[in-house]
Tab-separated table of C-alpha atoms in Angstrom:
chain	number	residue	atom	x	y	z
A	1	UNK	CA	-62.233	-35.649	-18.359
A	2	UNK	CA	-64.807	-33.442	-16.947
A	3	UNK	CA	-64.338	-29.906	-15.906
A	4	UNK	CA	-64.365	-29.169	-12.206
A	5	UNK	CA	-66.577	-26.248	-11.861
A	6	UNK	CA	-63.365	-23.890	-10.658
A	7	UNK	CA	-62.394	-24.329	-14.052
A	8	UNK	CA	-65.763	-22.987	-15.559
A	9	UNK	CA	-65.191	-19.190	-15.909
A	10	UNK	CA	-67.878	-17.566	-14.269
A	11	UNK	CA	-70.513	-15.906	-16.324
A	12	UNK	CA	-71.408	-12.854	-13.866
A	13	UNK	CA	-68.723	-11.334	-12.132
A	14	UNK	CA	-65.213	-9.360	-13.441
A	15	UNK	CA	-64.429	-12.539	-15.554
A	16	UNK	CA	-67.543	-12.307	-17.482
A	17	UNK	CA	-67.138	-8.702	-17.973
A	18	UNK	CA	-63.358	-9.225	-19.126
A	19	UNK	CA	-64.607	-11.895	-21.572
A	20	UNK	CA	-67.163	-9.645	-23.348
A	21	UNK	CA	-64.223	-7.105	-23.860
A	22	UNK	CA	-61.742	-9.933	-25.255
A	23	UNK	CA	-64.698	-11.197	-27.490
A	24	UNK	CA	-65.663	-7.781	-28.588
A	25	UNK	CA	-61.986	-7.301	-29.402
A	26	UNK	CA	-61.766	-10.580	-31.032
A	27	UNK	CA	-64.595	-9.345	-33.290
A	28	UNK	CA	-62.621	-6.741	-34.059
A	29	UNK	CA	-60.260	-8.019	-35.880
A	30	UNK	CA	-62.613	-8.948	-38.613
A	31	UNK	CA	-62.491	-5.703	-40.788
A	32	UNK	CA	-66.380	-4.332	-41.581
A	33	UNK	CA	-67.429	-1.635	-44.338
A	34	UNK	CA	-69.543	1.140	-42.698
A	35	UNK	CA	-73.260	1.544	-43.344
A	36	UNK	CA	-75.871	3.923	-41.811
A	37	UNK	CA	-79.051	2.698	-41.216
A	38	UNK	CA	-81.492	5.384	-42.257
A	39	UNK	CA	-85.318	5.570	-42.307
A	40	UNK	CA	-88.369	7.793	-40.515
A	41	UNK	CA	-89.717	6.999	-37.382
A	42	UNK	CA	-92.672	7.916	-35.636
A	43	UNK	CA	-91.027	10.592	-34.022
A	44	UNK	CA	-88.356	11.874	-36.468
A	45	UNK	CA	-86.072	10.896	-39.555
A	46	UNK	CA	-83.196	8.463	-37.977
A	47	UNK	CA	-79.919	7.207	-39.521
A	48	UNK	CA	-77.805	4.379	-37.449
A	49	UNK	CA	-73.840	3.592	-37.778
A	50	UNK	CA	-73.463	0.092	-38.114
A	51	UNK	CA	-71.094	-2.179	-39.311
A	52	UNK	CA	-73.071	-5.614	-38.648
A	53	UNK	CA	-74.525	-5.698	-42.745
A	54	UNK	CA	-74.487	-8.337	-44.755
A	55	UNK	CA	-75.954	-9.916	-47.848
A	56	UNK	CA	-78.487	-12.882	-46.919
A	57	UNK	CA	-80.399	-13.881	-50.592
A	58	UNK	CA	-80.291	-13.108	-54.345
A	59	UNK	CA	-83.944	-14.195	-55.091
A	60	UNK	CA	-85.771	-12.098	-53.372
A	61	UNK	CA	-82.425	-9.664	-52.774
A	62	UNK	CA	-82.459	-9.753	-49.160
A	63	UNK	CA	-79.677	-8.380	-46.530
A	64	UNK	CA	-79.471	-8.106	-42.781
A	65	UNK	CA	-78.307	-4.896	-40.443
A	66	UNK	CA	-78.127	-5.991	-36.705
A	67	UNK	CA	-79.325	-2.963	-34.250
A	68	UNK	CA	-78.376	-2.596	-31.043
A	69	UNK	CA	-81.201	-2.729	-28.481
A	70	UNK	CA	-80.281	-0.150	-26.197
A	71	UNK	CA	-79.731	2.736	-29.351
A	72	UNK	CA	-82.373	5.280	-29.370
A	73	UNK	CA	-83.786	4.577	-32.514
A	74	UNK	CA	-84.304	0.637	-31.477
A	75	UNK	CA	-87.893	0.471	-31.117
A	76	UNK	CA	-88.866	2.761	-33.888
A	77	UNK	CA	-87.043	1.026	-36.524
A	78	UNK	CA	-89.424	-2.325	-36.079
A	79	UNK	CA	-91.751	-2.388	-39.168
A	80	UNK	CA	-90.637	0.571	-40.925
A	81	UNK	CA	-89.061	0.887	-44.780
A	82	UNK	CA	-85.010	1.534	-44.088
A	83	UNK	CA	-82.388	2.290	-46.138
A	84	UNK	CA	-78.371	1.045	-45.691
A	85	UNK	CA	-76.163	3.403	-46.776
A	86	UNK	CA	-72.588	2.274	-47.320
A	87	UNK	CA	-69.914	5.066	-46.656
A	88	UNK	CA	-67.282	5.960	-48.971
A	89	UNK	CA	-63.402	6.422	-47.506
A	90	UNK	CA	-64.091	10.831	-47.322
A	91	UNK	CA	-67.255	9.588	-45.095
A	92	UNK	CA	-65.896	9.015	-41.814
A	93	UNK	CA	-67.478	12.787	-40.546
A	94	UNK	CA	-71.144	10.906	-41.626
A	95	UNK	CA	-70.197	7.479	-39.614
A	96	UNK	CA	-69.374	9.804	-36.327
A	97	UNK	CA	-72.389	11.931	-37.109
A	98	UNK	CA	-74.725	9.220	-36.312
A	99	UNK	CA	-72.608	7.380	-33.961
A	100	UNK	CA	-73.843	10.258	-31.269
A	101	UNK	CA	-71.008	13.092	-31.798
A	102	UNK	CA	-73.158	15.012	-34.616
A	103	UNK	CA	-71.599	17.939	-37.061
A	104	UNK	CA	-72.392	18.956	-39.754
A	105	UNK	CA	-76.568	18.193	-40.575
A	106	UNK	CA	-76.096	15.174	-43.949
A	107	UNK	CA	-77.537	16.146	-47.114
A	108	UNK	CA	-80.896	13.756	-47.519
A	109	UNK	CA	-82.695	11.987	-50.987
A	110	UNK	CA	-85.790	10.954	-50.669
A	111	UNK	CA	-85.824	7.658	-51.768
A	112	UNK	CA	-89.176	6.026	-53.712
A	113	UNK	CA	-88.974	3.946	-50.190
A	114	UNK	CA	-87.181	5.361	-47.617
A	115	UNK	CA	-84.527	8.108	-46.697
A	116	UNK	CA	-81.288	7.861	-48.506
A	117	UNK	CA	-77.855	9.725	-47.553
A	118	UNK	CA	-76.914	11.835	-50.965
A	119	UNK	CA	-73.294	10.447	-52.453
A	120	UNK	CA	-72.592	7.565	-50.179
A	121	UNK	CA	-70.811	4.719	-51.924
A	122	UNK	CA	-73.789	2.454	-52.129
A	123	UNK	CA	-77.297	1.830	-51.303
A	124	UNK	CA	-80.023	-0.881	-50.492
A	125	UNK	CA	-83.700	0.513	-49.986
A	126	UNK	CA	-85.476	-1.990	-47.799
A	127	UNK	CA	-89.143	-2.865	-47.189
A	128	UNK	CA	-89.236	-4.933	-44.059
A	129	UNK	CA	-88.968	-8.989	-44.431
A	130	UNK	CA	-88.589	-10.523	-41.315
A	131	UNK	CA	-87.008	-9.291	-37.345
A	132	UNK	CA	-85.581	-11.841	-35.748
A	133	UNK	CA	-83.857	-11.696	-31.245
A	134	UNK	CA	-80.099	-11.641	-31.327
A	135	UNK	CA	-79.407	-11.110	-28.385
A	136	UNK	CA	-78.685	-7.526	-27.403
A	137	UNK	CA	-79.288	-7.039	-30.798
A	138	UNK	CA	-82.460	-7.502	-32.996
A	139	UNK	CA	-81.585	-8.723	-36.547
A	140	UNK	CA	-83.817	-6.784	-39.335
A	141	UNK	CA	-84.232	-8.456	-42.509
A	142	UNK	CA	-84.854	-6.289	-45.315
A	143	UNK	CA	-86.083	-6.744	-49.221
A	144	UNK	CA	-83.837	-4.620	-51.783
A	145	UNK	CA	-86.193	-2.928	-53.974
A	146	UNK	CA	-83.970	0.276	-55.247
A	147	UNK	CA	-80.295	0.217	-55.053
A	148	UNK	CA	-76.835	1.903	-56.808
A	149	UNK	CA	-73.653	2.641	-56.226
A	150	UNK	CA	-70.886	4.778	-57.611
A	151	UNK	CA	-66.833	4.447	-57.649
A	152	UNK	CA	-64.666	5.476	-55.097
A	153	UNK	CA	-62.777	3.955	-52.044
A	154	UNK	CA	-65.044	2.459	-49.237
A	155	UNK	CA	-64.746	3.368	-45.148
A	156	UNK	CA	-64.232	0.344	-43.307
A	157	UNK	CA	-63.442	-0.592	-39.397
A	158	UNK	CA	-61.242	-2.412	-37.649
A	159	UNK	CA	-59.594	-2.668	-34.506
A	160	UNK	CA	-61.726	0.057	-33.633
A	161	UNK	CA	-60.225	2.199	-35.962
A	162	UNK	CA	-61.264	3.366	-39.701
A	163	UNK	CA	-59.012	2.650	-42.571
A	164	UNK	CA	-60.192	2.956	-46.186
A	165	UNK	CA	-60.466	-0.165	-48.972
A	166	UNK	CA	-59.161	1.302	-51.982
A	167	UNK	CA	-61.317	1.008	-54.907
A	168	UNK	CA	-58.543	-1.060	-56.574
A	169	UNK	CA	-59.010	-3.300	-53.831
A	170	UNK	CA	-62.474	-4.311	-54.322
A	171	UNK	CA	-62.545	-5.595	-57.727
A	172	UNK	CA	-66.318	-4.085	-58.572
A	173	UNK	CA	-65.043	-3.948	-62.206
A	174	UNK	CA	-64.570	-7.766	-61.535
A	175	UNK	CA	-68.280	-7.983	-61.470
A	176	UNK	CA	-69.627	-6.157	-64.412
């Protein structure tokens, strides 16, 4: 049977707008760690909350962070060495910090390719691979070329909320 087109929501008035909210809270549900995307721009150091990070290849060790394109540090980000930092559970201050409601100024490392936060969980220095349109979003590839991590409980987000993944949790011993 084929849809009559009063049963096709439509895409630009309040039922578009209510869709984006039930999709965003869809998304959601799917609990994220907490990163911060940090490197030096043209115009200053930046660091980015995120939670859109993920692994993409072993060989080369390549992962993804997804950047909104209307944050302020967008456009300067294109091309440049970056760093994901993944936040530890005592964190959360760092997350809001460069969500836009700063405190405290983070302690920095200079990392052999780009700025680090000092005693986050883990992280992944990145040379740029590939930037790819998402959307709203742009979708930076980076290669791994330093990375660590130590123990402790990890920050994570959901329901627009943060919780904490125990370290027990995770199984990193699992690994080793």
């Amino acid at each position: 049977m084929i849809a009559q087109p009063s049963a096709v929501p439509n895409r630009h008035g309040p039922t578009s707008r209510h869709r984006a909210l039930h999709f965003r809270g869809s998304l959601g549900r799917f609990a994220t760690g907490v990163a911060i995307v940090t490197f030096d721009g043209v115009s200053k150091r930046h660091g980015i909350t995120v939670n859109s990070f993920t692994s993409v290849s072993l060989e080369p060790p390549l992962v993804l962070v997804s950047i909104a394109r209307n944050t302020r540090a967008h456009d300067e980000l294109a091309g440049r060495p970056f760093t994901v930092n993944i936040l530890g559970a005592e964190q959360q201050a760092l997350a809001m910090h460069f969500a836009g409601r700063p405190g405290v100024e983070p302690e920095w490392v200079e990392g052999p390719v780009a700025p680090r936060l000092s005693r986050v969980l883990a992280y992944f220095e990145c040379t740029p691979w590939a930037a790819y349109d998402g959307g709203d979003h742009t979708l930076y590839l980076g290669e791994v070329v330093d990375f660590n991590y130590r123990s402790g409980d990890a920050l994570a987000f959901a329901s627009g909320r943060f919780t904490t993944i125990p370290e027990s949790q995770l199984g990193v011993e699992d690994l080793l």
